[in-house]
CSV table of C-alpha atoms and ligand atoms in Angstrom, one decimal:
chain,number,residue,atom,x,y,z
A,81,MET,CA,-157.5,288.5,281.0
A,82,THR,CA,-156.4,286.9,277.7
A,83,ARG,CA,-159.3,285.8,275.5
A,84,VAL,CA,-158.8,282.1,274.7
A,85,LEU,CA,-160.1,279.7,272.5
A,86,VAL,CA,-159.7,275.9,273.6
A,87,ALA,CA,-160.5,273.3,270.4
A,88,LEU,CA,-160.7,270.1,271.8
A,89,GLY,CA,-160.0,266.9,269.4
A,90,GLY,CA,-162.1,263.6,269.8
A,91,ASN,CA,-160.2,262.1,272.5
A,92,ALA,CA,-160.5,265.1,275.1
A,93,ILE,CA,-164.5,263.9,274.3
A,94,GLN,CA,-164.6,260.2,274.2
A,95,PRO,CA,-161.4,257.9,274.4
A,96,ALA,CA,-160.1,256.3,271.3
A,97,ARG,CA,-160.8,253.0,271.6
A,98,ALA,CA,-163.7,253.0,273.5
A,99,ALA,CA,-167.1,251.1,273.2
A,100,GLY,CA,-168.7,254.9,272.6
A,101,THR,CA,-170.9,254.8,276.1
A,102,TRP,CA,-172.2,258.1,277.6
A,103,PRO,CA,-170.6,257.1,281.0
A,104,GLU,CA,-167.0,256.8,279.5
A,105,ALA,CA,-167.6,260.1,277.5
A,106,VAL,CA,-168.8,261.6,281.2
A,107,ARG,CA,-165.7,260.2,282.8
A,108,ARG,CA,-163.1,261.8,279.8
A,109,MET,CA,-165.1,264.8,279.9
A,110,ARG,CA,-164.9,265.5,283.7
A,111,ARG,CA,-161.1,265.3,283.3
A,112,THR,CA,-160.9,267.5,279.9
A,113,ALA,CA,-163.4,269.9,282.3
A,114,ARG,CA,-160.6,270.2,285.1
A,115,GLY,CA,-157.9,271.2,283.0
A,116,LEU,CA,-160.0,273.5,281.3
A,117,ALA,CA,-161.4,274.9,284.4
A,118,ARG,CA,-157.9,275.9,285.5
A,119,ILE,CA,-157.1,278.1,282.9
A,120,VAL,CA,-160.6,279.6,284.0
A,121,ALA,CA,-159.0,280.0,287.3
A,122,GLN,CA,-155.5,281.6,286.0
A,123,GLY,CA,-157.8,284.2,285.1
A,124,HIS,CA,-158.3,284.0,281.8
A,125,GLU,CA,-161.3,284.1,278.9
A,126,LEU,CA,-162.1,280.6,278.0
A,127,VAL,CA,-164.0,279.7,274.9
A,128,VAL,CA,-164.6,276.5,273.8
A,129,THR,CA,-165.2,274.5,270.2
A,130,HIS,CA,-164.5,270.7,269.6
A,131,GLY,CA,-164.9,267.8,267.1
A,132,ASN,CA,-167.2,265.7,266.5
A,133,GLY,CA,-166.3,263.1,264.0
A,134,PRO,CA,-167.3,259.9,266.1
A,135,GLN,CA,-170.5,261.2,267.5
A,136,VAL,CA,-171.5,262.4,263.9
A,137,GLY,CA,-170.6,259.2,262.5
A,138,ASN,CA,-172.8,257.3,265.3
A,139,LEU,CA,-175.9,259.6,264.6
A,140,VAL,CA,-175.6,258.7,260.7
A,141,ARG,CA,-175.5,255.0,261.6
A,142,GLU,CA,-178.2,255.1,263.9
A,143,ALA,CA,-180.2,256.8,261.2
A,144,GLU,CA,-179.6,254.3,258.9
A,145,ILE,CA,-180.3,251.1,261.3
A,146,ALA,CA,-183.6,252.7,261.9
A,147,ALA,CA,-184.6,253.9,258.5
A,148,ALA,CA,-187.5,251.6,258.3
A,149,GLU,CA,-189.3,252.9,261.4
A,150,VAL,CA,-187.7,256.4,261.5
A,151,PRO,CA,-187.7,258.8,258.2
A,152,ALA,CA,-183.5,259.7,257.9
A,153,LEU,CA,-182.7,263.4,258.5
A,154,PRO,CA,-179.9,264.6,256.2
A,155,MET,CA,-176.2,264.5,257.8
A,156,PHE,CA,-176.3,268.2,258.2
A,157,VAL,CA,-178.8,267.8,260.8
A,158,ALA,CA,-176.6,265.1,262.3
A,159,ASP,CA,-174.0,267.6,262.3
A,160,ALA,CA,-176.2,270.3,264.4
A,161,GLU,CA,-177.3,266.9,266.8
A,162,SER,CA,-173.8,266.5,267.7
A,163,GLU,CA,-173.5,269.9,268.6
A,164,GLY,CA,-176.2,269.4,271.0
A,165,GLU,CA,-174.9,266.3,272.0
A,166,ILE,CA,-171.1,267.3,273.1
A,167,GLY,CA,-172.3,270.8,274.0
A,168,PHE,CA,-174.6,269.4,276.6
A,169,LEU,CA,-171.5,267.2,278.0
A,170,VAL,CA,-169.3,270.1,278.0
A,171,ALA,CA,-172.4,272.4,280.0
A,172,GLN,CA,-172.4,269.5,282.4
A,173,GLU,CA,-168.9,268.7,282.9
A,174,LEU,CA,-167.4,272.2,282.5
A,175,SER,CA,-169.6,274.2,284.6
A,176,ALA,CA,-169.2,271.8,287.7
A,177,ALA,CA,-165.2,271.9,287.5
A,178,LEU,CA,-165.6,275.4,287.4
A,179,ALA,CA,-167.9,275.4,290.5
A,180,ARG,CA,-165.2,273.3,292.3
A,181,VAL,CA,-162.7,275.8,291.6
A,182,ARG,CA,-164.9,278.5,292.9
A,183,VAL,CA,-165.1,280.7,289.4
A,184,PRO,CA,-168.5,279.5,288.9
A,185,ARG,CA,-169.5,280.3,285.1
A,186,THR,CA,-172.3,279.8,283.0
A,187,VAL,CA,-171.6,277.3,280.3
A,188,VAL,CA,-173.5,278.0,276.9
A,189,PRO,CA,-173.3,275.5,274.0
A,190,LEU,CA,-174.7,277.0,271.2
A,191,VAL,CA,-175.7,275.5,267.8
A,192,CYS,CA,-173.5,277.2,265.5
A,193,ARG,CA,-173.5,277.7,261.6
A,194,THR,CA,-170.8,277.9,259.0
A,195,GLU,CA,-170.8,279.3,256.0
A,196,VAL,CA,-169.0,277.5,252.9
A,197,ASP,CA,-168.7,278.3,249.3
A,198,PRO,CA,-170.7,276.0,246.8
A,199,ARG,CA,-167.7,276.3,244.6
A,200,ASP,CA,-165.6,275.1,246.8
A,201,PRO,CA,-163.5,272.0,244.7
A,202,ALA,CA,-164.2,269.7,248.0
A,203,PHE,CA,-167.4,269.3,246.5
A,204,ARG,CA,-166.0,267.7,243.5
A,205,ALA,CA,-163.7,266.0,245.4
A,206,PRO,CA,-165.3,264.3,248.6
A,207,SER,CA,-162.5,263.4,250.8
A,208,LYS,CA,-163.8,262.5,254.6
A,209,PRO,CA,-164.8,259.2,255.1
A,210,VAL,CA,-167.7,258.8,257.5
A,211,GLY,CA,-170.2,256.2,258.6
A,212,ARG,CA,-169.9,252.4,258.2
A,213,PHE,CA,-168.3,250.2,255.7
A,214,TYR,CA,-170.6,248.8,253.0
A,215,ARG,CA,-169.9,245.5,250.8
A,216,ALA,CA,-169.6,246.4,247.2
A,217,ALA,CA,-173.3,245.4,245.8
A,218,GLU,CA,-174.5,247.6,248.7
A,219,ALA,CA,-171.9,250.5,247.8
A,220,ARG,CA,-173.3,250.3,244.1
A,221,ARG,CA,-176.7,250.5,245.5
A,222,ARG,CA,-176.2,253.8,247.6
A,223,ARG,CA,-174.2,255.1,244.7
A,224,ALA,CA,-177.2,254.5,242.4
A,225,THR,CA,-180.3,255.4,244.7
A,226,ARG,CA,-178.7,258.2,246.9
A,227,GLY,CA,-175.6,259.7,244.8
A,228,TRP,CA,-173.3,258.9,246.9
A,229,ILE,CA,-169.3,258.9,246.4
A,230,LEU,CA,-168.0,255.7,248.1
A,231,ARG,CA,-164.0,254.8,248.3
A,232,GLU,CA,-162.9,251.2,248.7
A,233,ASP,CA,-160.3,250.7,251.9
A,234,ARG,CA,-159.0,247.7,251.1
A,235,ALA,CA,-156.9,247.3,254.7
A,236,ARG,CA,-159.9,247.6,256.1
A,237,GLY,CA,-162.4,245.4,253.8
A,238,GLY,CA,-165.1,247.6,252.3
A,239,TRP,CA,-166.6,250.7,251.1
A,240,ARG,CA,-166.9,253.8,252.9
A,241,ARG,CA,-169.0,256.8,252.0
A,242,LEU,CA,-167.2,260.3,251.1
A,243,VAL,CA,-168.3,263.7,251.9
A,244,PRO,CA,-166.8,267.0,250.9
A,245,SER,CA,-164.6,268.9,253.7
A,246,PRO,CA,-165.3,272.2,252.3
A,247,ARG,CA,-163.2,275.3,254.0
A,248,PRO,CA,-164.8,277.4,256.6
A,249,ARG,CA,-165.5,280.7,255.2
A,250,ARG,CA,-167.9,282.5,258.1
A,251,TRP,CA,-169.4,281.8,261.3
A,252,LEU,CA,-172.7,283.1,261.2
A,253,GLU,CA,-173.0,283.7,265.0
A,254,ALA,CA,-169.9,285.4,265.4
A,255,PRO,CA,-171.1,289.0,265.6
A,256,ALA,CA,-173.4,287.8,268.5
A,257,VAL,CA,-170.6,286.4,270.8
A,258,ARG,CA,-168.0,288.6,270.1
A,259,ALA,CA,-170.3,291.0,271.4
A,260,ALA,CA,-171.4,289.5,274.2
A,261,LEU,CA,-167.7,289.1,275.0
A,262,ASP,CA,-167.1,292.6,274.2
A,263,LEU,CA,-169.9,293.4,277.0
A,264,GLY,CA,-167.7,291.7,279.7
A,265,LEU,CA,-170.3,288.2,279.6
A,266,GLY,CA,-166.7,286.1,279.2
A,267,ARG,CA,-166.5,286.8,283.4
A,268,ALA,CA,-170.0,285.2,283.8
A,269,CYS,CA,-170.2,282.7,280.9
A,270,VAL,CA,-168.5,280.0,279.0
A,271,PHE,CA,-169.4,279.7,275.1
A,272,VAL,CA,-169.1,276.6,273.5
A,273,VAL,CA,-169.1,277.2,269.6
A,274,THR,CA,-168.9,275.5,266.1
A,275,GLY,CA,-168.9,272.2,267.2
A,276,GLY,CA,-167.2,269.8,264.4
A,277,GLY,CA,-166.6,273.3,262.8
A,278,GLY,CA,-170.4,274.1,262.8
A,279,VAL,CA,-173.3,273.0,260.5
A,280,PRO,CA,-172.0,273.5,256.9
A,281,VAL,CA,-174.8,276.1,255.0
A,282,VAL,CA,-174.5,277.5,251.7
A,283,ARG,CA,-176.3,281.0,251.0
A,284,ARG,CA,-179.7,280.8,248.7
A,285,LYS,CA,-180.4,283.8,245.9
A,286,ASP,CA,-182.8,285.4,248.4
A,287,GLY,CA,-180.1,285.4,251.3
A,288,SER,CA,-181.5,282.6,253.0
A,289,TRP,CA,-179.4,279.4,254.4
A,290,GLN,CA,-179.2,275.7,253.0
A,291,GLY,CA,-177.6,273.0,254.9
A,292,VAL,CA,-175.0,270.9,253.1
A,293,ASP,CA,-174.0,267.3,253.4
A,294,ALA,CA,-170.7,267.9,254.6
A,295,VAL,CA,-168.0,268.2,257.3
A,296,ILE,CA,-166.1,271.1,257.9
A,297,ASP,CA,-162.4,270.4,259.6
A,298,LYS,CA,-162.8,271.7,263.2
A,299,ASP,CA,-159.1,272.8,263.3
A,300,ARG,CA,-160.1,275.1,260.1
A,301,ALA,CA,-163.1,276.2,261.9
A,302,ALA,CA,-161.3,277.1,265.2
A,303,ALA,CA,-158.8,279.3,263.2
A,304,LEU,CA,-161.4,281.1,262.0
A,305,VAL,CA,-163.4,281.3,265.5
A,306,ALA,CA,-160.2,282.9,267.2
A,307,ARG,CA,-159.6,285.2,264.5
A,308,ALA,CA,-163.4,286.3,264.9
A,309,LEU,CA,-163.9,286.5,268.1
A,310,GLY,CA,-160.4,288.4,268.5
A,311,CYS,CA,-158.8,285.9,270.9
A,312,ALA,CA,-155.3,286.5,272.0
A,313,LEU,CA,-154.3,282.8,272.3
A,314,LEU,CA,-155.5,279.3,270.3
A,315,VAL,CA,-154.9,276.2,272.2
A,316,ILE,CA,-155.5,272.8,269.8
A,317,VAL,CA,-155.9,270.2,272.4
A,318,THR,CA,-155.2,267.0,270.9
A,319,ASP,CA,-153.7,263.4,271.9
A,320,VAL,CA,-150.1,263.9,271.3
A,321,PRO,CA,-148.0,266.7,273.3
A,322,GLY,CA,-147.4,268.6,270.1
A,323,ALA,CA,-146.0,268.4,266.5
A,324,ALA,CA,-143.3,266.3,266.1
A,325,VAL,CA,-140.7,266.1,262.9
A,326,GLY,CA,-139.9,262.6,261.7
A,327,PHE,CA,-143.1,261.5,263.4
A,328,ASP,CA,-142.7,258.1,261.9
A,329,ARG,CA,-139.4,257.6,262.9
A,330,SER,CA,-137.1,256.7,265.7
A,331,ASP,CA,-135.6,260.1,265.7
A,332,ARG,CA,-138.7,261.8,266.0
A,333,ARG,CA,-138.6,265.7,267.5
A,334,TRP,CA,-141.4,267.5,269.4
A,335,LEU,CA,-141.6,270.9,268.3
A,336,ARG,CA,-141.7,273.4,271.1
A,337,ASP,CA,-141.0,276.9,270.2
A,338,VAL,CA,-140.9,276.7,266.7
A,339,PRO,CA,-140.8,280.5,264.2
A,340,ALA,CA,-143.8,280.2,261.7
A,341,ALA,CA,-141.5,280.1,258.8
A,342,GLU,CA,-139.8,277.1,260.0
A,343,LEU,CA,-143.2,274.9,260.9
A,344,ARG,CA,-144.3,276.4,257.2
A,345,ARG,CA,-141.1,274.6,256.2
A,346,TYR,CA,-141.8,271.5,257.7
A,347,LEU,CA,-145.8,271.7,256.5
A,348,ARG,CA,-144.6,271.8,253.3
A,349,ALA,CA,-142.1,268.9,253.7
A,350,GLY,CA,-145.3,267.2,254.2
A,351,GLU,CA,-144.1,266.4,258.0
A,352,PHE,CA,-147.8,266.3,259.1
A,353,GLY,CA,-150.2,264.1,258.5
A,354,ALA,CA,-153.2,264.9,256.1
A,355,GLY,CA,-156.6,265.3,258.0
A,356,SER,CA,-154.6,264.9,261.5
A,357,MET,CA,-151.7,267.1,262.6
A,358,GLY,CA,-151.6,268.9,259.1
A,359,PRO,CA,-154.9,270.9,259.6
A,360,LYS,CA,-154.0,271.8,263.2
A,361,VAL,CA,-150.6,273.3,262.0
A,362,GLU,CA,-152.2,274.8,259.0
A,363,ALA,CA,-154.2,276.1,261.5
A,364,VAL,CA,-152.0,277.8,264.2
A,365,LEU,CA,-150.1,279.3,261.1
A,366,ASP,CA,-153.3,280.9,259.6
A,367,PHE,CA,-154.2,282.2,263.4
A,368,VAL,CA,-150.8,284.1,263.8
A,369,ALA,CA,-150.5,284.9,260.2
A,370,ARG,CA,-153.7,286.7,260.6
A,371,GLY,CA,-153.0,289.2,263.6
A,372,GLY,CA,-153.4,286.3,266.4
A,373,ASP,CA,-150.4,286.5,269.4
A,374,GLU,CA,-150.0,282.9,269.6
A,375,ALA,CA,-150.8,279.4,269.4
A,376,VAL,CA,-150.3,276.0,270.6
A,377,ILE,CA,-151.0,272.7,269.8
A,378,THR,CA,-150.6,270.0,273.1
A,379,ASP,CA,-152.6,267.5,274.7
A,380,LEU,CA,-154.6,267.5,277.8
A,381,ALA,CA,-152.0,266.3,280.2
A,382,SER,CA,-149.9,269.4,279.1
A,383,LEU,CA,-152.2,271.8,278.9
A,384,ALA,CA,-151.3,273.8,282.1
A,385,ARG,CA,-147.8,273.8,281.4
A,386,ALA,CA,-148.4,274.6,277.7
A,387,LEU,CA,-150.4,277.8,278.7
A,388,ASP,CA,-146.9,278.6,280.6
A,389,GLY,CA,-144.8,278.1,277.4
A,390,ARG,CA,-143.3,275.2,279.2
A,391,ALA,CA,-145.0,272.5,277.1
A,392,GLY,CA,-146.3,271.6,273.5
A,393,THR,CA,-145.7,272.9,270.1
A,394,ARG,CA,-145.9,277.0,270.0
A,395,VAL,CA,-145.9,279.5,267.3
A,396,ARG,CA,-146.0,283.4,267.8
A,397,SER,CA,-147.0,286.3,265.8
A,398,SER,CA,-143.6,287.3,264.2
A,399,SER,CA,-144.4,290.9,265.0
A,400,ASP,CA,-143.6,290.0,268.4
A,401,ARG,CA,-140.2,289.9,268.2
A,402,SER,CA,-139.0,290.7,272.1
A,403,ALA,CA,-140.7,287.4,272.8
A,404,ARG,CA,-139.1,285.4,270.3
A,405,SER,CA,-135.6,285.6,271.6
A,406,SER,CA,-136.6,283.5,274.5
A,407,PRO,CA,-135.8,285.5,277.6
A,408,GLY,CA,-135.5,284.3,280.9
A,409,ARG,CA,-138.3,283.6,283.6
A,410,ALA,CA,-138.9,286.7,285.2
A,411,ALA,CA,-138.7,289.0,281.4
A,412,ARG,CA,-140.9,286.1,280.2
A,413,ARG,CA,-143.5,287.4,282.8
A,414,ILE,CA,-142.9,291.0,282.1
A,415,LEU,CA,-143.7,290.2,278.3
A,416,ARG,CA,-146.2,288.1,279.0
A,417,ARG,CA,-148.4,290.8,281.1
A,418,ARG,CA,-147.1,293.5,279.0
A,419,ARG,CA,-148.8,291.6,275.8
A,420,GLN,CA,-151.7,290.6,277.9
A,421,SER,CA,-152.5,294.3,278.6
A,422,ARG,CA,-151.9,295.0,274.9
A,423,LEU,CA,-154.6,292.5,273.9
A,424,THR,CA,-157.0,293.3,276.5
A,425,PRO,CA,-160.5,293.0,274.4
A,426,ARG,CA,-161.4,296.4,273.6
B,121,ADP,P1,-157.8,265.3,267.0
B,121,ADP,O1,-159.2,264.1,267.2
B,121,ADP,O2,-157.5,265.8,268.2
B,121,ADP,O3,-158.2,266.3,265.9
B,121,ADP,P2,-156.4,263.6,265.3
B,121,ADP,O4,-156.2,262.1,265.5
B,121,ADP,O5,-157.2,264.0,264.1
B,121,ADP,O6,-156.9,264.5,266.7
B,121,ADP,O7,-154.6,264.4,265.3
B,121,ADP,C1,-153.4,263.8,266.3
B,121,ADP,C2,-152.8,262.5,265.1
B,121,ADP,O8,-152.0,263.3,264.4
B,121,ADP,C3,-151.7,262.3,266.6
B,121,ADP,O9,-152.7,261.2,267.3
B,121,ADP,C4,-150.7,261.8,265.4
B,121,ADP,O10,-151.2,260.1,265.3
B,121,ADP,C5,-151.1,262.2,264.4
B,121,ADP,N1,-150.0,262.7,263.3
B,121,ADP,C6,-149.6,262.9,262.5
B,121,ADP,N2,-148.3,263.4,262.0
B,121,ADP,C7,-147.7,264.0,263.1
B,121,ADP,C8,-146.7,264.6,263.3
B,121,ADP,N3,-145.7,265.3,262.7
B,121,ADP,N4,-146.7,265.2,264.7
B,121,ADP,C9,-147.6,264.6,265.8
B,121,ADP,N5,-148.8,263.7,265.4
B,121,ADP,C10,-149.1,263.8,264.1
B,122,MG,MG1,-159.4,262.2,265.7
């Protein structure tokens, strides 16, 4: 049984150009859940993580509109709320999909916290836009009264709040989930963890934790989670079939099996969008560089084939030399089995 972390992007949760209604989200998640259920039916041990961009943006906006009547909560609380919202949605649809394919599991969404470093340079240079657009006067007022940092987006006509996106350092609930899986609970449960990268917290002097207004990149958090849980495979599900070189050109080339060193070269050459494909490529490289076996970037439609190595952009650990030399089908199967038994959770 291979332990697999699947990281769901925004598009697997809510269609990109949709109004953002609940029924839309349910329909989309139903489709996503079918793909995830297939992974479990194939005998893998599944753990799920997900993004929360649009949801947390809506919650922040809601709080602003309602401010005269309901006290606004800090943004890190909105992070926690969105973990609850999406975790509930995944639980609803995934448990139903698993029951349908006769591999029933209890889906367990957790509200998770992720430690960040208060000295992370991201705190001095907020870069992640959240929430609505403001006119210049309004932007000035918010800067003065709330200390917000805002940036003008000329193309879209307005100012937007920027929040820091610090690096995730530690996932606080990791020891508990790791222990549960190592005890064999993965045969009974699917954990949904660190949604939106987890709620960012910093350590106080007395050892307790303080929430901070920031957004952790969910792909960076996914690499951390996959490592913390000893996953053999990290799958990043997004809205394109993989990473491409020359993405904006007509001669774009989708990457399939790619050596880590080559992928790193493309990353350095700026082939992948900052804040979109870039963090995904960083995450898969980070995962295999630090002991992960295999990592794939793919879309929902190709998910099943990607798990068999027939789709998606795939990177393997460089120590896995036999598998790198693209063997035939039968050899691949044997290699996979060998690899799986080697990586069976201890
Ligand atoms: P998610 O919400 O799943 O995290 P993102 O929108 O953040 O997804 O990232 C996926 C997007 O990255 C794609 O839709 C694509 O527009 C963009 N992208 C930027 N550079 C590349 C590239 N080189 N190859 C593929 N996609 C790219
Ligand atoms: Mg996105």
